[in-house]
mmCIF file of C-alpha atoms in Angstrom:
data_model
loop_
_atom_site.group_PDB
_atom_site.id
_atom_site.type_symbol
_atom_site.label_atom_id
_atom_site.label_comp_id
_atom_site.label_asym_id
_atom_site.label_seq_id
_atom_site.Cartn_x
_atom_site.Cartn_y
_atom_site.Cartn_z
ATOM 1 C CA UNK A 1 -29.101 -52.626 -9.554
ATOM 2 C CA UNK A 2 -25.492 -51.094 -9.594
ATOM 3 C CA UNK A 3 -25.103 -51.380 -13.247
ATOM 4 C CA UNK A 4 -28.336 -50.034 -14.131
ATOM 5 C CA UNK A 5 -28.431 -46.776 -12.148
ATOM 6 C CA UNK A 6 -24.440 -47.028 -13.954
ATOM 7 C CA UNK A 7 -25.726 -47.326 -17.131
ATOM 8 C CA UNK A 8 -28.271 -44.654 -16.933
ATOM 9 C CA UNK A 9 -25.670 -42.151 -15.843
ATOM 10 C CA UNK A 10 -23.335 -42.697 -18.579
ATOM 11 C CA UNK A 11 -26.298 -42.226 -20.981
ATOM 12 C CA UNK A 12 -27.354 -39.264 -18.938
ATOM 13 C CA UNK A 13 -23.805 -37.836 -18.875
ATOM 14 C CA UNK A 14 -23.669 -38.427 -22.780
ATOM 15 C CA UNK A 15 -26.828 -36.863 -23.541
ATOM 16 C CA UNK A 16 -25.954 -33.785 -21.141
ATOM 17 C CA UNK A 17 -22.622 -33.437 -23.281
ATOM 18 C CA UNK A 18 -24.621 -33.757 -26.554
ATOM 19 C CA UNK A 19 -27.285 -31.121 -25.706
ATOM 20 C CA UNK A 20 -25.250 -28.826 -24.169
ATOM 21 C CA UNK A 21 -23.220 -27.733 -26.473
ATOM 22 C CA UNK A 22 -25.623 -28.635 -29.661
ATOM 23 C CA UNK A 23 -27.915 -25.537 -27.587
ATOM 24 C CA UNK A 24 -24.747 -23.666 -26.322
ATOM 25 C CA UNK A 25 -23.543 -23.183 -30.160
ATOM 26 C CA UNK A 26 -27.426 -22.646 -31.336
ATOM 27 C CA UNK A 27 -27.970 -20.083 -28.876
ATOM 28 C CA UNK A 28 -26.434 -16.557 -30.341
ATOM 29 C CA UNK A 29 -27.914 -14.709 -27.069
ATOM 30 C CA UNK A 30 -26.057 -13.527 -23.805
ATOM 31 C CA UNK A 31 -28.983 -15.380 -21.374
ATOM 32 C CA UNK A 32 -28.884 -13.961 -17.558
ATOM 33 C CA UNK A 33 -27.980 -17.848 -16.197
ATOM 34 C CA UNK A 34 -25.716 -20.367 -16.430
ATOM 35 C CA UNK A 35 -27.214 -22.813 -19.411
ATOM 36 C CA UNK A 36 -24.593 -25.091 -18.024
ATOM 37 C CA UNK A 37 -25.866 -24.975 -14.523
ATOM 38 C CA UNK A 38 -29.416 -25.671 -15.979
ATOM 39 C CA UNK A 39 -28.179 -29.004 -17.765
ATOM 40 C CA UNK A 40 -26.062 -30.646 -14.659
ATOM 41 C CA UNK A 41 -29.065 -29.942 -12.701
ATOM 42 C CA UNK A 42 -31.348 -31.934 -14.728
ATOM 43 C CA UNK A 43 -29.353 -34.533 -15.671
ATOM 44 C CA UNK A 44 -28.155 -35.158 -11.513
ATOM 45 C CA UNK A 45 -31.917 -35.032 -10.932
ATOM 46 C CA UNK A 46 -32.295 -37.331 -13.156
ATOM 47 C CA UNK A 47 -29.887 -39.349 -12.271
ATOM 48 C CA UNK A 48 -31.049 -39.540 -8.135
ATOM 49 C CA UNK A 49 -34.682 -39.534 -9.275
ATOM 50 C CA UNK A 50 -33.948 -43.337 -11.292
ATOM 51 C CA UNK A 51 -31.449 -44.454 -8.672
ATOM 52 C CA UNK A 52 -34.210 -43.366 -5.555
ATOM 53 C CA UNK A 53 -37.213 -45.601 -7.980
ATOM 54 C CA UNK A 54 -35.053 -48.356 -8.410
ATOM 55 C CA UNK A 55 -34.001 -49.125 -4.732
ATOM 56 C CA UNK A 56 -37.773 -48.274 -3.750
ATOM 57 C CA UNK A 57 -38.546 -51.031 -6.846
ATOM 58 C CA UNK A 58 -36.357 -53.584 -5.360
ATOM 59 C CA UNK A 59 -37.820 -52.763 -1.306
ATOM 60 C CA UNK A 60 -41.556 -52.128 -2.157
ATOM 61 C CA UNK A 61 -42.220 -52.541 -6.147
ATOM 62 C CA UNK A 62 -46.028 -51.713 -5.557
ATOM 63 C CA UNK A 63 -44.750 -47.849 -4.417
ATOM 64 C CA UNK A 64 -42.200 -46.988 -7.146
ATOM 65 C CA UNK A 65 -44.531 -45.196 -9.244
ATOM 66 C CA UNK A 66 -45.713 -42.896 -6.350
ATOM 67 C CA UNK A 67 -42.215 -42.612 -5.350
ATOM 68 C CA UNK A 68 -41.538 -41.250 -9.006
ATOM 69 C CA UNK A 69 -44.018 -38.868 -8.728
ATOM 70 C CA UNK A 70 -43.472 -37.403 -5.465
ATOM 71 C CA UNK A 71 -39.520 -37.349 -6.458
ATOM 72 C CA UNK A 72 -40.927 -35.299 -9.608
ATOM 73 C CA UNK A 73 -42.549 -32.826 -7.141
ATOM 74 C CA UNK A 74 -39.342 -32.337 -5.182
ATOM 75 C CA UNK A 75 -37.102 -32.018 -8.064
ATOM 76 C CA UNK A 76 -39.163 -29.494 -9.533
ATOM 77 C CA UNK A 77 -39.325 -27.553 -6.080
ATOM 78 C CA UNK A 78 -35.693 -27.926 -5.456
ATOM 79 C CA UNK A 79 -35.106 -26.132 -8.921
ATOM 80 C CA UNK A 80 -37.637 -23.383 -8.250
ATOM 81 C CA UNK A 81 -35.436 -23.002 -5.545
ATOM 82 C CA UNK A 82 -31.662 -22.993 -6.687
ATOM 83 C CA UNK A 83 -32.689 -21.044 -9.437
ATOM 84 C CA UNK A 84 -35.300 -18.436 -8.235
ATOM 85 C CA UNK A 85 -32.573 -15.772 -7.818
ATOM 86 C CA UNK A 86 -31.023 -15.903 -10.975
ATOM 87 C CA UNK A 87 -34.215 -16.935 -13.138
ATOM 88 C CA UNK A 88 -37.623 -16.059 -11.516
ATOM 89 C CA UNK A 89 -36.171 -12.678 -10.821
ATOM 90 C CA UNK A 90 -36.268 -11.004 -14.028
ATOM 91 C CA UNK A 91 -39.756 -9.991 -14.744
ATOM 92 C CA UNK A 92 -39.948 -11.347 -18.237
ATOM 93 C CA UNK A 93 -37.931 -13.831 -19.643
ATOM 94 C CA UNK A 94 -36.449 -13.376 -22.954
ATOM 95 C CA UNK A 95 -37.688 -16.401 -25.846
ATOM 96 C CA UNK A 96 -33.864 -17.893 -25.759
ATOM 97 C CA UNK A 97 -33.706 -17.957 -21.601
ATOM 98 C CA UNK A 98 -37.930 -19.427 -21.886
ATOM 99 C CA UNK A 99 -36.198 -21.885 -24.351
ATOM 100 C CA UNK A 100 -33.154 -22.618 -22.134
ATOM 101 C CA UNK A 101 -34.818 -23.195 -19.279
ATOM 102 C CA UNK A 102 -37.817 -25.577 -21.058
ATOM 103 C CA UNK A 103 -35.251 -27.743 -23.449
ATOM 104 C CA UNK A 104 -33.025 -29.010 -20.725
ATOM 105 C CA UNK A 105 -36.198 -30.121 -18.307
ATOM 106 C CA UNK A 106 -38.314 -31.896 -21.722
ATOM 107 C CA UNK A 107 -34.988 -33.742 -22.492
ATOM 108 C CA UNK A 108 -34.423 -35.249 -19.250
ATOM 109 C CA UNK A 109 -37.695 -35.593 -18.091
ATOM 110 C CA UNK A 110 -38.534 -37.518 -21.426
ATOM 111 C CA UNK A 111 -35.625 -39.946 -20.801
ATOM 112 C CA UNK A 112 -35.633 -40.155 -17.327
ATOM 113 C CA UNK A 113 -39.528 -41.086 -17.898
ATOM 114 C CA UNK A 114 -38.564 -43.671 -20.268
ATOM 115 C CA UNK A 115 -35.833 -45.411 -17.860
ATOM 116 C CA UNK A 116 -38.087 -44.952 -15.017
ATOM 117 C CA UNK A 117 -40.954 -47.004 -17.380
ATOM 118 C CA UNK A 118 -38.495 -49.633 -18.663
ATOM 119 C CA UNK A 119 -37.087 -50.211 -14.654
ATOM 120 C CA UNK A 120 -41.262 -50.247 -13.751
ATOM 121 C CA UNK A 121 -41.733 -52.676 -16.597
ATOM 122 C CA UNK A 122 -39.103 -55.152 -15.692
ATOM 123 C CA UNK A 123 -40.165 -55.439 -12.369
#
């Protein structure tokens, strides 16, 4: 279980290191947040959302999936609510600060999703 949730944040660290920078050196706009801030977030989300389904897998592998989902809920909540000063603010977004706020969350909810579904699968 250890070396799992280990292995998935090494990968998650990686990718966050990757796609940071690949969009920090893309972007040639000032944006009105912390990019940076946007990409921990997700990736430590993603990180406590696998590590929270797999000990719920091991305890009660019948509930993991609605544990996933309700952990989706809550991490999208909890980023409404870190961020709603310094991004839901602003009237209208800009298309780079829509795009750095959508990239980060499709990239780590599309890996997360597929770790979550090869944990689900092996169980």
């Amino acid at each position: 279980m250890v070396k799992r949730i280990l292995y998935v944040a090494v990968s998650l660290a990686v990718l966050l290191l990757l796609t940071y920078n690949l969009h920090n050196y893309l972007n040639t706009s000032i944006l009105s947040f912390s990019l940076l801030k946007v990409y921990c977030y997700h990736a430590i989300a993603a990180i406590i959302v696998y590590a929270s389904v797999d000990f719920v897998a091991s305890k009660l592998p019948n509930q993991a999936g609605y544990a996933y989902l309700t952990l989706m809920f809550f991490k999208i909540g909890i980023f409404v609510l870190m961020f709603q000063t310094t991004v839901f603010e602003k009237e209208s977004l800009t298309q780079p600060e829509r795009i750095g706020l959508v990239v980060p969350l499709f990239i780590f909810l599309i890996v997360e999703a597929i770790a979550v579904g090869k944990l689900l699968n092996s169980k």
